[in-house]
Structure formats: C-alpha cells, structure tokens
PDB file of C-alpha atoms in Angstrom:
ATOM      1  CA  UNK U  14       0.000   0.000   0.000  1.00  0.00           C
ATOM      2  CA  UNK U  15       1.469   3.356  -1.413  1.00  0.00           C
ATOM      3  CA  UNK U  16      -0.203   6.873   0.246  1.00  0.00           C
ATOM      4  CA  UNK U  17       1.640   9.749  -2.393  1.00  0.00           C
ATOM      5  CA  UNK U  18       4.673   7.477  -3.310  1.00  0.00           C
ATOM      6  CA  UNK U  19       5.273   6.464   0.610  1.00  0.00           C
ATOM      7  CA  UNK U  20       4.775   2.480   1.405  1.00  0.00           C
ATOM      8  CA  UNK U  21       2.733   1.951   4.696  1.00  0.00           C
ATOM      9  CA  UNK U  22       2.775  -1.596   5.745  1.00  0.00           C
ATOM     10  CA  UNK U  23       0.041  -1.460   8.355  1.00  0.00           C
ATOM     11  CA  UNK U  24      -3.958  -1.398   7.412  1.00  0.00           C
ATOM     12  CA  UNK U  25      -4.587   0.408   9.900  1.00  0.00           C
ATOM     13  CA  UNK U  26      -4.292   4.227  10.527  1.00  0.00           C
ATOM     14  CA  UNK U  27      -5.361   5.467  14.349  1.00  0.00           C
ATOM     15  CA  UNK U  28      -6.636   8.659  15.874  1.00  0.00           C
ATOM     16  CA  UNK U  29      -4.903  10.058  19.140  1.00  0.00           C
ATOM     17  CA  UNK U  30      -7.860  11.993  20.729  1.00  0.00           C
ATOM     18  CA  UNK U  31     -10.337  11.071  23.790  1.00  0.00           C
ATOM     19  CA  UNK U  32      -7.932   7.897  25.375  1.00  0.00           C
ATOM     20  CA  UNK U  33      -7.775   8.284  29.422  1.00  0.00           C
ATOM     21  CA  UNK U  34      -3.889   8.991  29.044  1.00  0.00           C
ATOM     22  CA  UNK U  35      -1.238   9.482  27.700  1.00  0.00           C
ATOM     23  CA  UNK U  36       0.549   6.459  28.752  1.00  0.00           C
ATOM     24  CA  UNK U  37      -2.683   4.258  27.591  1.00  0.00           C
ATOM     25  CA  UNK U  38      -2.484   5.827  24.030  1.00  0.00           C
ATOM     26  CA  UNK U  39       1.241   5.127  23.872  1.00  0.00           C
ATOM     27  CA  UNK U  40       0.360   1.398  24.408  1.00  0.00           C
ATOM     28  CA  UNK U  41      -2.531   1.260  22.405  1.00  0.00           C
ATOM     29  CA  UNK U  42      -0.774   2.452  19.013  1.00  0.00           C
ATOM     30  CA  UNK U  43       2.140   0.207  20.214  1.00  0.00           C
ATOM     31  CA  UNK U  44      -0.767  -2.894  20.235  1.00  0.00           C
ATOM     32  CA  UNK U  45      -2.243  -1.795  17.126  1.00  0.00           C
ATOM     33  CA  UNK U  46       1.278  -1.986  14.908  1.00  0.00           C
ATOM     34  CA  UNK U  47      -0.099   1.235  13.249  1.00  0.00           C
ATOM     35  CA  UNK U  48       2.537   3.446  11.405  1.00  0.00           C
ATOM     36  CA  UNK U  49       0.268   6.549  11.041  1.00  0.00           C
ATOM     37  CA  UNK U  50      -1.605   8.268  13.511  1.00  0.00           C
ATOM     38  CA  UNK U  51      -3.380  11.259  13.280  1.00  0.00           C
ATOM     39  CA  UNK U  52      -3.272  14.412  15.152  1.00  0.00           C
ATOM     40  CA  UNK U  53      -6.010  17.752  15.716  1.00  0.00           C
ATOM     41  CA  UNK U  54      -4.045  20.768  15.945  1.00  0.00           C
ATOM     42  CA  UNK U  55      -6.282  21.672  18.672  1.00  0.00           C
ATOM     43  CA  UNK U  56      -4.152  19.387  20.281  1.00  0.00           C
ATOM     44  CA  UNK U  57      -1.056  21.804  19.749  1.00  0.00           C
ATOM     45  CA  UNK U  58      -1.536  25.505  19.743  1.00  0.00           C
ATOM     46  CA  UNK U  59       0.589  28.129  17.662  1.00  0.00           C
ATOM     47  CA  UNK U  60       2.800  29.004  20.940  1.00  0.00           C
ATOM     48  CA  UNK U  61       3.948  25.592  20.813  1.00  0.00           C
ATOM     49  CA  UNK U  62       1.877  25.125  23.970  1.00  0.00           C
ATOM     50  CA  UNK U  63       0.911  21.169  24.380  1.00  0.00           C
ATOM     51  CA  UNK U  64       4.494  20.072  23.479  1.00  0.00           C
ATOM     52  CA  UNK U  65       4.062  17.247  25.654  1.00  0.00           C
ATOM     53  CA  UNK U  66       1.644  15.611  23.769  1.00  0.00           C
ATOM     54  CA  UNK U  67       3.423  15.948  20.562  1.00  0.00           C
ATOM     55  CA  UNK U  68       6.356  14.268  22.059  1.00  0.00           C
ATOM     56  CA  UNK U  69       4.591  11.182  23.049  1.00  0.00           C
ATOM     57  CA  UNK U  70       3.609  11.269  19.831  1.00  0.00           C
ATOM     58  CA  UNK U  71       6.996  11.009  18.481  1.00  0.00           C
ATOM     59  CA  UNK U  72       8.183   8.702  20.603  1.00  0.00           C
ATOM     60  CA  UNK U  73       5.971   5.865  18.730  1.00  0.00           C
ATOM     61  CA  UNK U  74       7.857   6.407  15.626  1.00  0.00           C
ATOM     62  CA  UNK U  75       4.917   6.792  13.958  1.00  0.00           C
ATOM     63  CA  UNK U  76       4.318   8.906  11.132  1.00  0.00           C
ATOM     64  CA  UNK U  77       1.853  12.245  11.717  1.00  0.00           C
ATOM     65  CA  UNK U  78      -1.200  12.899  10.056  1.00  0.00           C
ATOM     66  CA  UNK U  79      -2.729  15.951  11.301  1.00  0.00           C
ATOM     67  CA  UNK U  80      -6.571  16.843  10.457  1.00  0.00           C
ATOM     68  CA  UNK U  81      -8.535  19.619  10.146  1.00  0.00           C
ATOM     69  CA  UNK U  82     -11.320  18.271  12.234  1.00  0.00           C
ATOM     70  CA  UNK U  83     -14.103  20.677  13.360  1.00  0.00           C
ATOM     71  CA  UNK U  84     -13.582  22.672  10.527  1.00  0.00           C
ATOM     72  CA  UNK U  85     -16.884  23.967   8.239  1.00  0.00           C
ATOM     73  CA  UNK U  86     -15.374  26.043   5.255  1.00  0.00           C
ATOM     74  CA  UNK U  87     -13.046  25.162   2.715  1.00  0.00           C
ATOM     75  CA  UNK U  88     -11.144  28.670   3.849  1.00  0.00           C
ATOM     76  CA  UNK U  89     -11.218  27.495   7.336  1.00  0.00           C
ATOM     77  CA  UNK U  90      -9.722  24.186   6.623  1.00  0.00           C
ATOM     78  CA  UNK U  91      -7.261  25.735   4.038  1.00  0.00           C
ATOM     79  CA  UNK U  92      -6.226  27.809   7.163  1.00  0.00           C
ATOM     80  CA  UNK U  93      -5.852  24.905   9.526  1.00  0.00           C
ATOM     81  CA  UNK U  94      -3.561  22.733   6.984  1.00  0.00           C
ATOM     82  CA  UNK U  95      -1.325  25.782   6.496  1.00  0.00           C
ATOM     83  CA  UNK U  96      -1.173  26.213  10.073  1.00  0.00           C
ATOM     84  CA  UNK U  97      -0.672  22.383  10.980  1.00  0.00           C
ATOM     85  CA  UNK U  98       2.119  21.736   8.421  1.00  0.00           C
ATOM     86  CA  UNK U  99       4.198  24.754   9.784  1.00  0.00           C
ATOM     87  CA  UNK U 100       3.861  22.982  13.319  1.00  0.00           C
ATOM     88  CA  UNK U 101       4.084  19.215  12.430  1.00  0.00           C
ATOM     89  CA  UNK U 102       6.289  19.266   9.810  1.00  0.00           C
ATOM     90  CA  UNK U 103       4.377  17.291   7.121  1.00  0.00           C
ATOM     91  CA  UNK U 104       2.605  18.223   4.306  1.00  0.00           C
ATOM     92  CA  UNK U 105       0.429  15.392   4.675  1.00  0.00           C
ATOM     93  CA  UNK U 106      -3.273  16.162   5.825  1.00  0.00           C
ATOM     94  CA  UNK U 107      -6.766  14.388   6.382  1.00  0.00           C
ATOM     95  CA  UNK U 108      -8.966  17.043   5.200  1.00  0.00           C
ATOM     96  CA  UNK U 109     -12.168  17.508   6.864  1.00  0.00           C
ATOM     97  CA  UNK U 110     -14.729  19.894   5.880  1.00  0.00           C
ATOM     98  CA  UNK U 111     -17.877  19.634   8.361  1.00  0.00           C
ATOM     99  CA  UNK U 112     -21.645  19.959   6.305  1.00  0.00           C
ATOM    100  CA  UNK U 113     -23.925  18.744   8.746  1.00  0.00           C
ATOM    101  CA  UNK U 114     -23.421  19.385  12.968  1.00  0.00           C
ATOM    102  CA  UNK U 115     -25.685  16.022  13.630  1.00  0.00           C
ATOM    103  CA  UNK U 116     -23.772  13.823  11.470  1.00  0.00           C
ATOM    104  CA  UNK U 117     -20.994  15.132  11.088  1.00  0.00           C
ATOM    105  CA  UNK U 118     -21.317  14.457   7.084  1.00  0.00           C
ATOM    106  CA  UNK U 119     -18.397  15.880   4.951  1.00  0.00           C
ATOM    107  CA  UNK U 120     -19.920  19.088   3.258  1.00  0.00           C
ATOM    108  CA  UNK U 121     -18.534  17.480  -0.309  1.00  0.00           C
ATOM    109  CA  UNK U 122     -18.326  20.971  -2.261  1.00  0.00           C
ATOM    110  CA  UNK U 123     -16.407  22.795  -0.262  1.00  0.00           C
ATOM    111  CA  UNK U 124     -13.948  19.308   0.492  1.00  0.00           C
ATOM    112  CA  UNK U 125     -13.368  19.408  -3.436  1.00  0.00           C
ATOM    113  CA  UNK U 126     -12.854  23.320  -3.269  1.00  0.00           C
ATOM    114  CA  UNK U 127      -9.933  22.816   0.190  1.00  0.00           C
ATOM    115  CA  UNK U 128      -8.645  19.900  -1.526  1.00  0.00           C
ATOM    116  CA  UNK U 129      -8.042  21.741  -4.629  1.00  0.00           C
ATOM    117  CA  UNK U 130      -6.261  24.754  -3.183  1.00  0.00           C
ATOM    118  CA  UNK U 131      -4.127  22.669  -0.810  1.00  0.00           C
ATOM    119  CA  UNK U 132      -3.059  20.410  -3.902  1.00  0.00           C
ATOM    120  CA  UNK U 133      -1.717  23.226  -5.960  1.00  0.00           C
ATOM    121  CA  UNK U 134      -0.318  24.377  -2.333  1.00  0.00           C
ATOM    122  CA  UNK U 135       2.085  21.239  -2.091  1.00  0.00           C
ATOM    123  CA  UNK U 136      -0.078  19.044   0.024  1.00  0.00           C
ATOM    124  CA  UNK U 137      -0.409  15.556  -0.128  1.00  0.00           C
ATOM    125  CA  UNK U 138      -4.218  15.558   0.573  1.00  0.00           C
ATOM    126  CA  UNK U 139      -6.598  12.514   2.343  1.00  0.00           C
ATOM    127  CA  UNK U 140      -9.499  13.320   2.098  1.00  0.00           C
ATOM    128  CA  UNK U 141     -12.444  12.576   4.493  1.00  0.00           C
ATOM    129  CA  UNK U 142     -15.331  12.140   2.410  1.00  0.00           C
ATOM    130  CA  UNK U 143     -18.872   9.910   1.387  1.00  0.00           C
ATOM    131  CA  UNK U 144     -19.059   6.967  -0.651  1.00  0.00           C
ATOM    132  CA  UNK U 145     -20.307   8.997  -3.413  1.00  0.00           C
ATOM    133  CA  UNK U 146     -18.853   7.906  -6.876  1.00  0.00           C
ATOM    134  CA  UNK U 147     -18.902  11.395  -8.315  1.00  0.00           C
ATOM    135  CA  UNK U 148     -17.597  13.050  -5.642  1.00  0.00           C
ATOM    136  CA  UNK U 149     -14.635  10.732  -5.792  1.00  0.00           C
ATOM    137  CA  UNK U 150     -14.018  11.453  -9.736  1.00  0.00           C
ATOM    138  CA  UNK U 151     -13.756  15.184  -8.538  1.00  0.00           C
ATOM    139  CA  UNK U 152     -11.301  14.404  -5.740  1.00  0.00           C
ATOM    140  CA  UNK U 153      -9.490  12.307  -7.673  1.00  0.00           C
ATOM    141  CA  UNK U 154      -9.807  15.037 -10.673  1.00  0.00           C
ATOM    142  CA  UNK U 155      -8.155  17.863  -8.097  1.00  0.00           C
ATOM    143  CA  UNK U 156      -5.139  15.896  -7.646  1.00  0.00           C
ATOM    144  CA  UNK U 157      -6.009  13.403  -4.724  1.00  0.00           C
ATOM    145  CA  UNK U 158      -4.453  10.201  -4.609  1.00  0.00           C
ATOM    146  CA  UNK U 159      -6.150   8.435  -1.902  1.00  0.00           C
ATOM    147  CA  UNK U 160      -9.456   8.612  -1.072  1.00  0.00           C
ATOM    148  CA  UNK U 161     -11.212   7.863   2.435  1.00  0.00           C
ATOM    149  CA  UNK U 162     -14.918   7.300   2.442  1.00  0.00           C
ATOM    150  CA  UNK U 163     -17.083   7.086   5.759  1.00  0.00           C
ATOM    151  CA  UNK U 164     -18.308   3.637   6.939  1.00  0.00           C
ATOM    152  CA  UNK U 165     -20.871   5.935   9.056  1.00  0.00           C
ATOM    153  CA  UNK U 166     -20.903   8.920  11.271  1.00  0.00           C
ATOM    154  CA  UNK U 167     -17.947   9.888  13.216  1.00  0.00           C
ATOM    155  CA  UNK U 168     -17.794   8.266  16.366  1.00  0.00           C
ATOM    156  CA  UNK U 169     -21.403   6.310  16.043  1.00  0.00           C
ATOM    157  CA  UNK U 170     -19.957   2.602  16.396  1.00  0.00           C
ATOM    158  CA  UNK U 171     -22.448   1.701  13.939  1.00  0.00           C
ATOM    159  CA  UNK U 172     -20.501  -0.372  11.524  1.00  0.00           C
ATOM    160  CA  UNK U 173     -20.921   0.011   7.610  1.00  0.00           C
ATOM    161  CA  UNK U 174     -24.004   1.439   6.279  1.00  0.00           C
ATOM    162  CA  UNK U 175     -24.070   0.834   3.069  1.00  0.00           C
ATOM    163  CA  UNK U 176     -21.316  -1.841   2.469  1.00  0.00           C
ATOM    164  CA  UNK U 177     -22.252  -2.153  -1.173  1.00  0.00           C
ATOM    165  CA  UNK U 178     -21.611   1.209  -1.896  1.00  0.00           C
ATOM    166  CA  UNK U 179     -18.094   0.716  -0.546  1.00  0.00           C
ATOM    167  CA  UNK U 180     -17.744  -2.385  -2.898  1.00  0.00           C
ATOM    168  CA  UNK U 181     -18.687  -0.014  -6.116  1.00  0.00           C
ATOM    169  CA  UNK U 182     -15.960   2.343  -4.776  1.00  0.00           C
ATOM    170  CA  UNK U 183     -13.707  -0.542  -5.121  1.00  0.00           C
ATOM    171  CA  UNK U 184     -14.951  -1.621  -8.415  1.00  0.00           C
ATOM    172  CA  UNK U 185     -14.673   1.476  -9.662  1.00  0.00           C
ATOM    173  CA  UNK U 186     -11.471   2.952  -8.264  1.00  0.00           C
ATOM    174  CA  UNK U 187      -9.681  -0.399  -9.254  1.00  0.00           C
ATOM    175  CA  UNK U 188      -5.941   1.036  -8.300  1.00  0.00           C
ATOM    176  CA  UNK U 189      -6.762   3.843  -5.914  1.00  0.00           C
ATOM    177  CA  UNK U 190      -5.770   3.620  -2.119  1.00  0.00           C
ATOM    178  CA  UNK U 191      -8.984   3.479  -0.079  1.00  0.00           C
ATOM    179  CA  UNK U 192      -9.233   3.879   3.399  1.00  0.00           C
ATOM    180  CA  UNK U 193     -12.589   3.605   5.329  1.00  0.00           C
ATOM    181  CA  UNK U 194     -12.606   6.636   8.094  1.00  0.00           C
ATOM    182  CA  UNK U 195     -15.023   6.796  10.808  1.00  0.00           C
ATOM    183  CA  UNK U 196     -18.392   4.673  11.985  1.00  0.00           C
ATOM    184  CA  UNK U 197     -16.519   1.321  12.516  1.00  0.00           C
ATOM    185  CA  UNK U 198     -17.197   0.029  16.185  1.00  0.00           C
ATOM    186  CA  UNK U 199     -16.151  -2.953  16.407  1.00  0.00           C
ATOM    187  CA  UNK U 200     -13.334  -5.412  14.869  1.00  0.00           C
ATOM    188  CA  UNK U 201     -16.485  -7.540  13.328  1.00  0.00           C
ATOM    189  CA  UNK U 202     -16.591  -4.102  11.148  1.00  0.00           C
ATOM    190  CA  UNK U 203     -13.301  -3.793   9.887  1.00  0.00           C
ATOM    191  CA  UNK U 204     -13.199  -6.984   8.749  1.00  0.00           C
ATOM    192  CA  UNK U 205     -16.329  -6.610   6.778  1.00  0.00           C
ATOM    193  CA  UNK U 206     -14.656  -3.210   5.359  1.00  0.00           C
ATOM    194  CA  UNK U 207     -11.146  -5.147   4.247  1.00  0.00           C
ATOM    195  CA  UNK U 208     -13.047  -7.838   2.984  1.00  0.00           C
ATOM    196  CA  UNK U 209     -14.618  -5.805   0.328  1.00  0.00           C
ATOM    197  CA  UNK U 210     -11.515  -4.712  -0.720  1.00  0.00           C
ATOM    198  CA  UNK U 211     -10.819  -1.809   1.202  1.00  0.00           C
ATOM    199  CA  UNK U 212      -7.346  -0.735   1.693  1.00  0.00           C
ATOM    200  CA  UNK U 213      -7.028   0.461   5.343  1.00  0.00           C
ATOM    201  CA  UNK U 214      -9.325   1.272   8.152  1.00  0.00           C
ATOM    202  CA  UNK U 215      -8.304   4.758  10.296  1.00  0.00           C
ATOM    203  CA  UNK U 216     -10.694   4.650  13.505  1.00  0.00           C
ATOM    204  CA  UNK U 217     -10.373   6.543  16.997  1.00  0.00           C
ATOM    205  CA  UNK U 218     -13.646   5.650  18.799  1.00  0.00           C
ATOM    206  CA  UNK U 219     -13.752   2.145  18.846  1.00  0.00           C
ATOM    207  CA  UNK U 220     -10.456   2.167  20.713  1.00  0.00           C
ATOM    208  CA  UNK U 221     -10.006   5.102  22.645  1.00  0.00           C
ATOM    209  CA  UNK U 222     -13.313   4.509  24.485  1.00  0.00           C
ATOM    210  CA  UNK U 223     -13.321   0.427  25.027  1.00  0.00           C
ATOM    211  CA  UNK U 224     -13.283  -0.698  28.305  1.00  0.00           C
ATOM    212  CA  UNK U 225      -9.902  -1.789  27.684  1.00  0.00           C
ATOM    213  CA  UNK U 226      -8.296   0.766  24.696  1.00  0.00           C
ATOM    214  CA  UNK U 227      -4.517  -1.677  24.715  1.00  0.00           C
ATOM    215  CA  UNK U 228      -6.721  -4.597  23.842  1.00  0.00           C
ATOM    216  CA  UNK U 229      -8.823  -3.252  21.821  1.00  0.00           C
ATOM    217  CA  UNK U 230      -6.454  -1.841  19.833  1.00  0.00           C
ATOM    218  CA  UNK U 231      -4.865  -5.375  19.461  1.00  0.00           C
ATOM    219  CA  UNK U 232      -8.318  -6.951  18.289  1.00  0.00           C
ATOM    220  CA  UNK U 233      -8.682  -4.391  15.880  1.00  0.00           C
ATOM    221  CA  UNK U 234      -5.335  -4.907  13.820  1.00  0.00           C
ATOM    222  CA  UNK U 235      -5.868  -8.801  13.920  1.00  0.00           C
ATOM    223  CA  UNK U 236      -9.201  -7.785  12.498  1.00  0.00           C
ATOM    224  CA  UNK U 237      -7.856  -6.012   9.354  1.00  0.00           C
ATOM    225  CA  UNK U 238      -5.536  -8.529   8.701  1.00  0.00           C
ATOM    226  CA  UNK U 239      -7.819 -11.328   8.967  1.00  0.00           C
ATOM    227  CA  UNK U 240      -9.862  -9.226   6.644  1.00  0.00           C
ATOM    228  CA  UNK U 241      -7.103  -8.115   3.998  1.00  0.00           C
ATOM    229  CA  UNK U 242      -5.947 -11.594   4.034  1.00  0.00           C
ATOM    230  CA  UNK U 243      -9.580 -12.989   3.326  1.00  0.00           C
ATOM    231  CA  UNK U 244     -10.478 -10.700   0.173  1.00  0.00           C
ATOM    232  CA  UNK U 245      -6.788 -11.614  -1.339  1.00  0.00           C
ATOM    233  CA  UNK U 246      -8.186 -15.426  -1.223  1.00  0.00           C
ATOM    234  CA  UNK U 247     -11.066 -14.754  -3.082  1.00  0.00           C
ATOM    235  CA  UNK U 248     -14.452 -16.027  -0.863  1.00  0.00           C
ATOM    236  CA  UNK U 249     -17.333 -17.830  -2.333  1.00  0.00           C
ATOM    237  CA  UNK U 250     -19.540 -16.094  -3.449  1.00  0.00           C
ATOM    238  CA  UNK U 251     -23.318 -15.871  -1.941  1.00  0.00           C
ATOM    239  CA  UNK U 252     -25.819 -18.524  -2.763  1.00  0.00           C
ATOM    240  CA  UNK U 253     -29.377 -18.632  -2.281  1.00  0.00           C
ATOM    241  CA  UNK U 254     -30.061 -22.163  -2.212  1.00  0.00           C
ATOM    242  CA  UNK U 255     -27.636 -24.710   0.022  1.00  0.00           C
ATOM    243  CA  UNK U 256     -25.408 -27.090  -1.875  1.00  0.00           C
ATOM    244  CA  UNK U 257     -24.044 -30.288  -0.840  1.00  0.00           C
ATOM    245  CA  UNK U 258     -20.382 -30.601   0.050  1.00  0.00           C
ATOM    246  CA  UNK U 259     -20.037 -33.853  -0.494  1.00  0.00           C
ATOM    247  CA  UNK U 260     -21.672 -35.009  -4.368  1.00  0.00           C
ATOM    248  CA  UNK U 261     -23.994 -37.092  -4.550  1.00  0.00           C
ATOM    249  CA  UNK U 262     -22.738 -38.799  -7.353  1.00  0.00           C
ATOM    250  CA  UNK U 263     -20.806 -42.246  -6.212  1.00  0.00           C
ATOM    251  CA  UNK U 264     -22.601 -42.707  -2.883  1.00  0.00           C
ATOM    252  CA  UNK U 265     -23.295 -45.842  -1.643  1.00  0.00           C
ATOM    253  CA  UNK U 266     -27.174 -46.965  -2.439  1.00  0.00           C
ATOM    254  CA  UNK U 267     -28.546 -49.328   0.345  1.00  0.00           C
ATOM    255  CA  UNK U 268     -31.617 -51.283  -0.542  1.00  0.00           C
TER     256      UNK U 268
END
C-alpha cells in the first residue's frame, strides 16, 4: 500500500484523541502496529503550547497525520492545513470539511474546493469524504491520490451502512488507495470493510473509548488482517439455495 509514493505496511491508521492517558495511548498504538496516527491541531496551539503531547507522539515512531477536524469552510480548513504543516512538519493532511453538525457528514463541495487549493499548495491531501462515486471522480480530478470514504458517522460505532456502496468504490477505483474513516465500532466491522476490498481502516472511537483501549487496539489490527488476508483469497460467493459438500454422485445406495 502506497499513500503519495510512501509504502505503509500497516492497514490500519489510528486517531490520538479522547484515550484516558497518555501512557494508555502510547500502548494502544504500540498494540495496534499502526505506522500513522493522526493528530487535531487543537491538540497543539501556535505558541507551541501542548508540546508534551506531541512528544509522546513522536516517541511511537509513527508517522503524523494531522486533520482539520471541526472545521466547516473550505477557507477554514485551508487555514488549519497551512497552520498544521508549519507545526508538524508534514505536508500530509486528512482534510475535513464539516456539512452537517448532527452527522458530522463531509460538506462534499467545499472538500473538493480545500482539496483543490491545498493540492496546488504542495499538500499531499486525504481526504475525508462519502461513498459517493462522483464526488470521488472530482477528488481524484483535483489531484487526490487516496481517497477515504465514511463507513458511518464519526464516532457512532455503527458499523458500515451501506457496504455495497463501498464495494462499487472498489470496483470502480480499481488502483486507488482506499481507506474507510469513521463509523466502525467494532473489529467484526473492519473486517467486513477489508473484505470488500478496502485498503485500510483509520478509527479513533472504537479504541479510545473500550473498556480496555490496549486490547482493543490489538483486536482491531488482527481484524484487518484477517480481513485483507480474506479478500486476497477470493471467498465464495453468496448462494441462495444450500449445496451439498459432499456429491452425490458415487454414494453408496442401500436397498
């Protein structure tokens, strides 16, 4: 798996926010055998204030991927990339571009417009973004070269709403990196997301609030492989009607 030329080993990407401390985080991306994490910059401030945190970060050897979470404007998030690639270093960044304060939907126009302008800027853009097939054209169209489509709202737990539309992403964006972000809950659900082909799964919830974060975190990455490695075997497909293992042909007829 390539993101923008760089090889990333790991399926799966973690968040850093809401864990009970710093010391459980540390352990938790340590269990998962993630090599990205991502990072708010409300985290960090622009006095360098919250240094602390940033240094734990570091410490995991993990590669940053700051966000623009919280933002709603493509100017806004434009701002916050700027801002979070002078402090961190990187220009990579998960662009997020809030429509909708319920469900936290990406507001898809204005990711397109942010994406476009930070492209041309020298980023190396992830977008956060729906499982809409035209949307992803126009992403792809600006210059993105990875795309990551929700599974469901951020921070719901509720799995993969509409699987098949992840499957047509798949289909359809044959060689493009695709990474589900946000709505998985459980480790059930990111196997389900790898087995339709799915590249990677970046989550925060799911771990950062289990009962126990470190082992969660450890189910999780067994989950993605056992999911990655089950879509590269090729599974049966569904069947409506059951079918004998064992033919019928040759059996023994007793009178």
């Amino acid at each position: 798996m390539r993101f923008y030329g760089t090889e990333i080993a790991s399926p799966l990407l973690l968040g850093t926010a809401q864990y009970p401390s710093p010391a459980i985080l540390q352990a938790a991306i340590e269990a998962s055998g993630t090599e990205v994490v991502t990072v708010s910059l409300r985290r960090e401030t622009a006095d360098g204030s919250g240094a602390g945190f940033f240094d734990v970060l570091r410490q995991t050897g993990c590669r940053l991927l700051p966000n623009t979470a919280g933002c709603h404007s493509a100017q806004e998030a434009v701002t916050t990339a700027r801002m979070a690639r002078d402090l961190f270093d990187t220009d990579w960044i998960k662009l997020e571009v809030i429509g909708h304060s319920d469900t936290l939907q990406p507001d898809v126009f204005a990711l397109v417009e942010a994406a476009r302008v930070l492209l041309e800027d020298g980023f190396k853009v992830f977008p956060y973004t729906t499982d809409d097939l035209v949307v992803g054209e126009k992403l792809l169209d600006a210059g993105c070269e990875v795309l990551m489509p929700w599974g469901a709202p951020i921070g719901s737990g509720q799995g993969l709403r509409n699987p098949d539309a992840l499957r047509s992403m798949r289909a359809h964006f044959p060689e493009v990196p695709l990474v589900v972000d946000a709505g998985i809950g459980r480790p059930s659900d990111a196997t389900q997301a790898m087995e339709r082909g799915m590249d990677a799964i970046l989550l925060n919830t799911a771990v950062a609030k289990a009962g126990d974060p470190v082992g969660m975190a450890r189910a999780m990455a067994l989950a993605v492989e056992a999911g990655r490695a089950g879509f590269r075997a090729d599974p049966m497909d569904r069947r409506a009607m059951a079918v004998p293992s064992t033919p019928i042909l040759g059996l023994a007829e007793l009178a």
